[in-house]
């Protein structure tokens, strides 16, 4: 589809407005769309303008439009309207700093797309510091037209990192389970829900997908053999292996950071307990011996500890053990129901789901300070939190109108967003590692 | 389908010819005929009570054996007294049919973490399994698994729906 740059800007804005206003009334397109439903006012967002990139009409999707969408989802930036800029600057020397300052922009990204060898194209980008009246940086990517979306995500990552000093999360994948009628699909999509692909379809439930550290495999629980079993699935070769099929239930796979081991929950002892198995399948080694439920293991990024959910003290709380097993230390103390732990990739924060007064909300705990629990969300049926690779955003599932939807919240709770997928019931999201 | 019918017919013939009474269940006349008096125990007097030979699969469609769900209270994993007759009927059947493998599938309502609910459902399945073990059913015949919140009997979102979903099902897999 060819779109004039001006038209695409208007369309994006109108789409966001429409989505907010008519969410309950209209059927959204089948493709997932991220919609910002609420923004906290407690933090200043950096105003940035992204011009259209002359020449991008040769691509199946406009780069500038995707970059704007990414930065709008960043939790750091707000987009300044660049549609009135004429002529559109393509070189650093053409920027009228006063004009952009007048529009309220602190930064401006401009660029162009020109033909290169072998049917490829070159996208050049200049990042301008409007307040400092200078160029913050320039970079270029050579791309095949089919890689327009990935390239736009890489451009957004560059902009994000050059301004904030932190790596972006736009060139990442997420996995989730989509239920449509009696059918379950294990979906892999871009972080923003675009580019959805089904890796597995089944008439029996699929739960708990977890990415291998290199992003090439998913471990998950499938009920296709009429009981929960753990599979490892190479998503780009479609090769899958049944790695845990002990008597009873096999569930809750978690990858050790070295990829060689999976922590799983098995019930061979008559209770749900944690075990370690080789990630290619093999003999389980018992990690916990409690009188209650131990489940939902997740490794710390250094691989030294496993956080998990246990009801050994009554209600479910989060505990920590050494990855080799041994004595457990209790980690959460407020409330009577804390489940589904995940440690941020920087190791500083624990995210989990906390129930209070019948409402299930994403909460975090500062692991370094050993501190106070903080509730992040205002939705009430939250499940399965997982961190972006840069630890700045948390993806989770919640429920709107009886239907599962994906949502994101910044790790400081300030920015909340919702991902809508037309008609389907979405659950069990997992954010993949940093893309290459 | 034809093959299944043939299989059932063969099983029925075998069961009918069997000299052991393991597949025989007394049937009370629907017409309400007089029960045999206690004095009529001689070889040539008294009423004859008909016995109907049934295949194990037919048996599973009758009486308590036709009931497969044990319901649990909120946050409870104890088999309530009212469900004991169902578990007893199944334990007796399993002991008569030791070649039959049985799955006990635990379930929960939809609230909370899917994996934690899987573990809670497992507790319900294990409770029923333990009761069957105490009643003498062999360990190798039984497998307790959980569907957690994934297989609700009622898809509603209120207490009556949730109560229907807090259960353990006794399942005889088709071989």
Coordinates of C-alpha atoms in Angstrom, one line a residue, chain A:
Chain A
X1 CA 0.0 0.0 0.0
X2 CA 1.3 3.4 -0.9
X3 CA 0.5 6.2 1.4
X4 CA 1.5 9.8 1.3
X5 CA 3.4 10.7 4.5
X6 CA 0.9 13.3 5.5
X7 CA -2.0 10.9 5.1
X8 CA -0.3 8.2 7.2
X9 CA 0.2 10.6 10.0
X10 CA -3.4 11.6 10.1
X11 CA -4.5 8.0 9.8
X12 CA -2.4 7.0 12.8
X13 CA -3.7 9.8 14.9
X14 CA -7.3 9.1 13.9
X15 CA -6.8 5.4 14.5
X16 CA -5.6 6.0 18.1
X17 CA -8.5 8.4 18.8
X18 CA -11.0 6.0 17.2
X19 CA -9.6 3.1 19.1
X20 CA -10.1 4.9 22.4
X21 CA -13.5 6.2 21.6
X22 CA -15.0 3.2 19.9
X23 CA -13.2 0.3 21.6
X24 CA -16.5 -1.1 22.9
X25 CA -18.5 -0.4 19.8
X26 CA -16.4 -1.5 16.8
X27 CA -14.7 -4.7 15.8
X28 CA -11.0 -3.9 15.6
X29 CA -9.0 -5.1 12.6
X30 CA -7.8 -8.7 13.0
X31 CA -4.3 -7.5 13.4
X32 CA -3.3 -6.5 16.9
X33 CA -3.0 -2.8 17.7
X34 CA -1.4 -1.2 20.6
X35 CA -3.6 1.6 22.0
X36 CA -2.5 4.0 24.7
X37 CA -5.5 4.0 27.0
X38 CA -4.0 5.9 30.0
X39 CA -0.9 8.0 30.7
X40 CA 0.2 9.0 34.1
X41 CA 1.0 12.6 34.6
X42 CA 3.6 12.1 37.2
X43 CA 6.5 12.1 34.8
X44 CA 7.7 14.5 32.1
X45 CA 7.7 12.8 28.7
X46 CA 10.4 14.0 26.2
X47 CA 8.8 15.7 23.2
X48 CA 10.2 14.5 20.0
X49 CA 9.1 15.1 16.3
X50 CA 9.7 12.5 13.6
X51 CA 9.3 13.8 10.1
X52 CA 8.2 11.5 7.3
X53 CA 11.2 10.1 5.4
X54 CA 11.0 11.1 1.7
X55 CA 11.4 7.9 -0.4
X56 CA 9.7 5.6 2.2
X57 CA 6.7 5.2 0.0
X58 CA 8.7 2.5 -1.8
X59 CA 8.4 0.4 1.3
X60 CA 5.4 -1.8 2.3
X61 CA 5.1 0.2 5.5
X62 CA 6.3 3.8 6.2
X63 CA 9.3 3.9 8.5
X64 CA 8.4 7.2 10.2
X65 CA 5.0 5.9 11.1
X66 CA 6.4 2.9 12.9
X67 CA 9.1 4.9 14.6
X68 CA 6.5 7.3 15.9
X69 CA 4.4 4.4 17.1
X70 CA 7.4 2.8 18.9
X71 CA 8.4 6.0 20.6
X72 CA 4.8 6.7 21.6
X73 CA 4.9 3.3 23.3
X74 CA 8.2 3.9 24.9
X75 CA 7.0 5.4 28.2
X76 CA 9.7 8.0 27.7
X77 CA 8.7 10.1 24.7
X78 CA 5.7 12.0 23.5
X79 CA 5.3 12.7 19.8
X80 CA 5.2 16.3 18.5
X81 CA 3.2 16.7 15.3
X82 CA 5.6 17.1 12.4
X83 CA 3.0 16.9 9.6
X84 CA 3.0 20.7 8.9
X85 CA 6.7 20.9 8.2
X86 CA 7.3 22.0 4.6
X87 CA 9.6 21.4 3.0
X88 CA 10.5 18.2 4.9
X89 CA 14.2 18.4 5.9
X90 CA 16.3 15.4 4.9
X91 CA 19.7 16.8 6.0
X92 CA 20.9 18.2 9.3
X93 CA 21.7 21.5 7.7
X94 CA 18.1 22.1 6.6
X95 CA 16.7 22.1 10.1
X96 CA 15.1 25.4 11.4
X97 CA 15.7 25.0 15.1
X98 CA 13.5 28.0 16.1
X99 CA 10.6 26.6 14.1
X100 CA 10.9 23.1 15.8
X101 CA 11.4 24.7 19.2
X102 CA 8.2 26.7 18.5
X103 CA 6.3 23.4 18.0
X104 CA 7.5 22.2 21.4
X105 CA 10.0 19.6 20.2
X106 CA 13.1 18.9 22.3
X107 CA 14.4 16.4 19.7
X108 CA 13.8 15.9 16.0
X109 CA 14.5 12.8 13.9
X110 CA 14.5 13.3 10.1
X111 CA 15.6 11.0 7.4
X112 CA 15.4 9.7 3.9
X113 CA 15.1 6.5 2.0
X114 CA 17.1 6.1 -1.2
X115 CA 17.7 3.2 -3.6
X116 CA 20.8 1.0 -3.0
X117 CA 22.3 -2.0 -4.8
X118 CA 20.5 -5.3 -5.4
X119 CA 17.0 -3.9 -5.0
X120 CA 17.8 -2.8 -1.4
X121 CA 17.3 0.6 0.1
X122 CA 19.2 2.8 2.4
X123 CA 17.5 4.6 5.3
X124 CA 19.5 7.6 6.7
X125 CA 18.5 9.2 9.9
X126 CA 19.7 12.4 11.6
X127 CA 18.8 13.0 15.2
X128 CA 18.7 16.6 16.1
X129 CA 18.9 18.2 19.6
X130 CA 16.6 21.2 19.2
X131 CA 17.4 22.8 22.6
X132 CA 21.1 22.3 22.0
X133 CA 20.8 23.4 18.4
X134 CA 23.0 20.6 17.2
X135 CA 23.1 17.1 15.8
X136 CA 22.9 14.4 18.4
X137 CA 23.8 11.7 15.9
X138 CA 23.4 10.2 12.5
X139 CA 23.0 6.6 11.4
X140 CA 21.9 4.5 8.4
X141 CA 20.5 1.0 7.7
X142 CA 20.5 -0.9 4.4
X143 CA 17.3 -2.9 4.1
X144 CA 15.3 -5.1 1.8
X145 CA 11.8 -3.7 1.4
X146 CA 10.3 -6.7 3.4
X147 CA 12.4 -5.6 6.4
X148 CA 10.8 -2.2 6.6
X149 CA 9.1 -2.8 10.0
X150 CA 12.2 -4.4 11.6
X151 CA 14.3 -1.5 10.3
X152 CA 11.9 1.1 11.7
X153 CA 12.1 -0.7 15.1
X154 CA 15.9 -0.5 14.9
X155 CA 15.7 3.2 14.1
X156 CA 13.5 3.7 17.1
X157 CA 15.9 1.7 19.3
X158 CA 18.8 4.0 18.1
X159 CA 16.8 7.1 18.9
X160 CA 15.7 5.8 22.3
X161 CA 19.3 4.7 23.3
X162 CA 21.0 7.8 22.0
X163 CA 18.7 10.1 24.1
X164 CA 18.1 8.0 27.2
X165 CA 21.4 6.0 27.3
X166 CA 19.3 2.8 27.7
X167 CA 18.7 0.1 25.1
X168 CA 15.3 0.2 23.4
X169 CA 12.9 -2.7 23.3
X170 CA 11.2 -2.1 19.9
X171 CA 13.0 -4.8 18.0
X172 CA 11.8 -7.6 20.2
X173 CA 9.2 -10.4 20.0
X174 CA 6.5 -11.4 22.4
X175 CA 4.7 -14.7 22.6
X176 CA 1.2 -15.3 23.9
X177 CA -1.7 -17.7 23.6
X178 CA -4.8 -16.8 21.6
X179 CA -8.0 -18.6 22.2
X180 CA -10.6 -18.4 19.3
X181 CA -13.6 -20.5 20.0
X182 CA -12.3 -24.0 20.8
X183 CA -8.9 -23.3 19.1
X184 CA -5.7 -22.4 20.9
X185 CA -2.8 -20.7 19.0
X186 CA 0.7 -20.1 20.4
X187 CA 1.4 -16.7 18.8
X188 CA 4.8 -15.0 18.2
X189 CA 4.5 -11.3 17.3
X190 CA 6.5 -8.1 17.4
X191 CA 6.4 -6.4 20.8
X192 CA 3.5 -4.1 19.5
X193 CA 1.3 -7.1 18.4
X194 CA 2.1 -6.6 14.7
X195 CA 3.4 -9.3 12.5
X196 CA 1.4 -12.1 14.3
X197 CA 2.4 -15.6 13.5
X198 CA 1.1 -18.9 14.9
X199 CA 3.8 -21.3 16.0
X200 CA 1.4 -24.0 17.2
X201 CA -2.3 -24.6 16.9
X202 CA -4.2 -27.0 19.1
X203 CA -7.7 -28.0 20.3
X204 CA -6.3 -28.4 23.8
X205 CA -5.1 -25.7 26.1
X206 CA -1.6 -24.2 25.8
X207 CA -0.2 -22.2 28.7
X208 CA 3.1 -20.8 30.2
X209 CA 5.2 -20.0 27.1
X210 CA 8.8 -19.0 28.1
X211 CA 11.5 -17.8 25.7
X212 CA 14.9 -19.4 25.6
X213 CA 17.6 -16.8 26.4
X214 CA 18.6 -16.6 22.7
X215 CA 15.1 -16.1 21.5
X216 CA 15.1 -19.2 19.2
X217 CA 12.9 -21.5 21.3
X218 CA 9.8 -21.5 23.4
X219 CA 9.2 -23.8 26.3
X220 CA 5.5 -24.2 27.1
X221 CA 2.8 -26.5 28.6
X222 CA 0.5 -28.3 26.2
X223 CA -2.5 -30.4 27.1
X224 CA -2.6 -32.1 23.7
X225 CA -2.0 -35.6 25.2
X226 CA -4.8 -35.0 27.8
X227 CA -2.5 -34.0 30.5
X228 CA -0.1 -31.1 31.1
X229 CA 3.4 -31.8 29.6
X230 CA 6.3 -29.5 28.9
X231 CA 7.5 -29.0 25.3
X232 CA 10.5 -27.1 23.8
X233 CA 9.7 -25.7 20.4
X234 CA 12.3 -24.3 18.0
X235 CA 10.1 -21.6 16.5
X236 CA 12.0 -21.0 13.3
X237 CA 12.4 -24.7 12.4
X238 CA 9.1 -26.0 13.8
X239 CA 11.0 -28.8 15.6
X240 CA 9.5 -29.6 18.9
X241 CA 10.5 -32.0 21.7
X242 CA 8.5 -33.3 24.6
X243 CA 11.0 -32.6 27.4
X244 CA 8.9 -33.4 30.5
X245 CA 6.4 -36.2 30.7
X246 CA 6.6 -37.5 34.2
X247 CA 3.5 -39.2 35.8
X248 CA 1.1 -36.5 36.9
X249 CA 1.3 -32.9 35.8
X250 CA 4.3 -31.3 34.2
X251 CA 4.2 -27.5 34.1
X252 CA 5.7 -24.0 34.6
X253 CA 8.9 -24.3 32.6
X254 CA 11.6 -21.7 33.3
X255 CA 14.9 -21.4 31.4
X256 CA 18.1 -21.1 33.3
X257 CA 20.2 -18.3 31.8
X258 CA 22.7 -20.8 30.4
X259 CA 19.8 -22.5 28.4
X260 CA 20.9 -25.9 29.5
X261 CA 18.4 -26.4 32.3
X262 CA 14.7 -25.9 32.7
X263 CA 13.1 -25.6 36.1
X264 CA 9.7 -27.2 36.0
X265 CA 6.9 -28.2 38.4
X266 CA 6.2 -31.9 38.7
X267 CA 3.7 -33.8 40.8
X268 CA 5.4 -37.3 41.0
X269 CA 5.7 -37.0 44.8
X270 CA 1.9 -36.3 45.1
X271 CA 2.4 -32.6 45.4
X272 CA 3.5 -29.8 43.1
X273 CA 7.2 -29.4 43.6
X274 CA 10.1 -27.8 41.7
X275 CA 12.6 -29.9 39.7
X276 CA 15.4 -29.2 37.3
X277 CA 15.6 -31.0 34.0
X278 CA 18.0 -30.8 31.0
X279 CA 16.4 -28.5 28.5
X280 CA 16.6 -31.3 25.9
X281 CA 14.7 -33.6 28.2
X282 CA 16.1 -36.1 30.8
X283 CA 16.0 -37.1 34.4
X284 CA 14.4 -34.6 36.8
X285 CA 16.4 -33.5 39.9
X286 CA 14.3 -32.4 42.8
X287 CA 14.9 -28.8 44.0
X288 CA 12.3 -28.3 46.7
X289 CA 10.8 -30.5 49.4
X290 CA 7.9 -28.7 51.0
X291 CA 4.6 -29.8 52.5
X292 CA 2.6 -27.6 50.1
X293 CA 2.6 -26.2 46.6
X294 CA 5.8 -25.0 45.0
X295 CA 5.4 -23.7 41.5
X296 CA 6.0 -20.9 39.0
X297 CA 9.8 -21.0 39.2
X298 CA 11.8 -18.2 37.5
X299 CA 15.6 -17.8 37.5
X300 CA 17.4 -14.6 38.6
X301 CA 19.4 -13.2 35.6
X302 CA 22.7 -14.4 37.2
X303 CA 21.3 -17.9 37.4
X304 CA 22.2 -18.2 41.0
X305 CA 18.6 -18.2 42.5
X306 CA 15.1 -19.3 41.6
X307 CA 12.1 -17.3 42.7
X308 CA 8.9 -19.3 42.9
X309 CA 5.3 -19.3 44.4
X310 CA 4.7 -21.5 47.4
X311 CA 1.8 -21.9 49.9
X312 CA 4.0 -23.5 52.5
X313 CA 3.1 -20.7 54.9
X314 CA -0.6 -20.7 54.2
X315 CA -1.6 -18.5 51.2
X316 CA 0.6 -18.3 48.2
X317 CA 3.7 -16.1 48.6
X318 CA 6.9 -15.7 46.7
X319 CA 10.1 -17.4 47.9
X320 CA 13.7 -17.7 46.8
X321 CA 16.0 -20.7 46.8
X322 CA 19.5 -21.3 45.5
X323 CA 19.3 -22.7 41.9
X324 CA 20.8 -25.9 43.3
X325 CA 18.0 -26.2 45.8
X326 CA 18.1 -26.0 49.6
X327 CA 16.4 -23.7 52.1
X328 CA 13.8 -21.2 50.9
X329 CA 13.6 -17.5 52.0
X330 CA 10.3 -15.7 51.9
X331 CA 10.4 -12.6 49.6
X332 CA 6.9 -11.1 49.7
X333 CA 5.2 -10.2 53.0
X334 CA 2.3 -7.9 52.2
X335 CA -1.1 -9.3 51.4
X336 CA -2.4 -12.9 51.3
X337 CA -1.9 -13.8 47.7
X338 CA 1.3 -13.1 45.7
X339 CA 2.0 -15.2 42.6
X340 CA 3.7 -15.4 39.2
X341 CA 7.1 -13.8 40.0
X342 CA 9.5 -12.5 37.3
X343 CA 12.9 -10.8 38.0
X344 CA 13.8 -7.8 35.8
X345 CA 16.7 -8.5 33.4
X346 CA 18.8 -6.0 35.4
X347 CA 18.1 -8.0 38.5
X348 CA 16.8 -5.1 40.5
X349 CA 13.1 -5.6 40.5
X350 CA 10.7 -8.4 41.2
X351 CA 7.3 -8.2 39.4
X352 CA 4.4 -10.4 40.4
X353 CA 0.6 -10.5 40.7
X354 CA -0.9 -9.5 44.0
X355 CA -4.5 -10.0 45.1
X356 CA -6.2 -7.5 47.3
X357 CA -10.0 -7.4 47.9
X358 CA -10.6 -9.8 45.0
X359 CA -8.5 -7.7 42.5
X360 CA -5.4 -9.1 40.9
X361 CA -2.9 -6.4 40.0
X362 CA 0.7 -6.3 38.8
X363 CA 3.0 -5.3 41.7
X364 CA 6.7 -4.8 42.0
X365 CA 9.3 -5.0 44.8
X366 CA 12.7 -3.4 44.8
X367 CA 15.0 -6.4 45.4
X368 CA 18.1 -4.4 46.2
X369 CA 16.4 -2.2 48.8
X370 CA 14.4 -5.2 50.0
X371 CA 11.6 -2.6 50.1
X372 CA 8.1 -1.7 49.8
X373 CA 5.6 -3.4 47.5
X374 CA 4.2 -1.0 44.8
X375 CA 1.0 -1.8 42.9
X376 CA 1.5 -0.7 39.3
X377 CA -1.8 -1.2 37.6
X378 CA -5.4 -0.3 38.1
X379 CA -6.9 -3.2 36.2
X380 CA -8.3 -6.1 38.3
X381 CA -7.7 -9.4 36.6
X382 CA -4.0 -9.2 35.8
X383 CA -1.9 -12.3 35.0
X384 CA 1.6 -13.3 33.8
X385 CA 3.8 -10.2 34.0
X386 CA 7.1 -10.2 32.1
X387 CA 9.8 -7.6 31.6
X388 CA 11.0 -5.9 28.5
X389 CA 14.7 -6.8 27.9
X390 CA 15.7 -3.3 29.1
X391 CA 13.7 -3.7 32.4
X392 CA 11.7 -0.5 31.7
X393 CA 8.3 -2.0 30.7
X394 CA 6.2 -4.9 31.9
X395 CA 3.9 -6.8 29.6
X396 CA 0.9 -8.6 31.2
X397 CA -2.5 -10.0 30.5
X398 CA -5.7 -8.5 31.8
X399 CA -9.4 -8.8 31.2
X400 CA -11.7 -6.3 29.6
X401 CA -15.3 -7.2 29.1
X402 CA -14.8 -10.9 29.7
X403 CA -12.0 -11.1 27.2
X404 CA -8.3 -11.4 27.7
X405 CA -6.2 -8.6 26.4
X406 CA -2.5 -7.7 26.5
X407 CA -1.4 -4.6 28.4
X408 CA 1.9 -2.9 29.3
X409 CA 2.9 -0.7 32.2
X410 CA 6.2 1.1 32.7
X411 CA 8.2 -0.3 35.6
X412 CA 7.5 2.9 37.5
X413 CA 3.8 2.6 36.9
X414 CA 3.5 5.9 35.1
X415 CA 2.6 4.8 31.6
X416 CA -0.2 2.2 30.9
X417 CA -1.0 0.9 27.5
X418 CA -3.3 -1.8 26.1
X419 CA -3.0 -4.1 23.2
X420 CA -6.2 -5.0 21.5
X421 CA -6.5 -8.0 19.2
X422 CA -9.8 -8.2 17.4
X423 CA -12.3 -10.7 18.8
X424 CA -9.9 -13.1 20.3
X425 CA -9.2 -14.0 23.9
X426 CA -5.5 -13.4 24.7
X427 CA -3.5 -14.8 27.6
X428 CA -0.1 -15.9 28.9
X429 CA 2.1 -13.2 27.3
X430 CA 5.9 -13.5 27.6
X431 CA 8.4 -10.9 26.4
X432 CA 11.3 -12.3 24.4
X433 CA 14.9 -11.3 24.7
X434 CA 16.7 -8.5 22.8
X435 CA 16.5 -8.9 19.1
X436 CA 19.6 -9.0 16.9

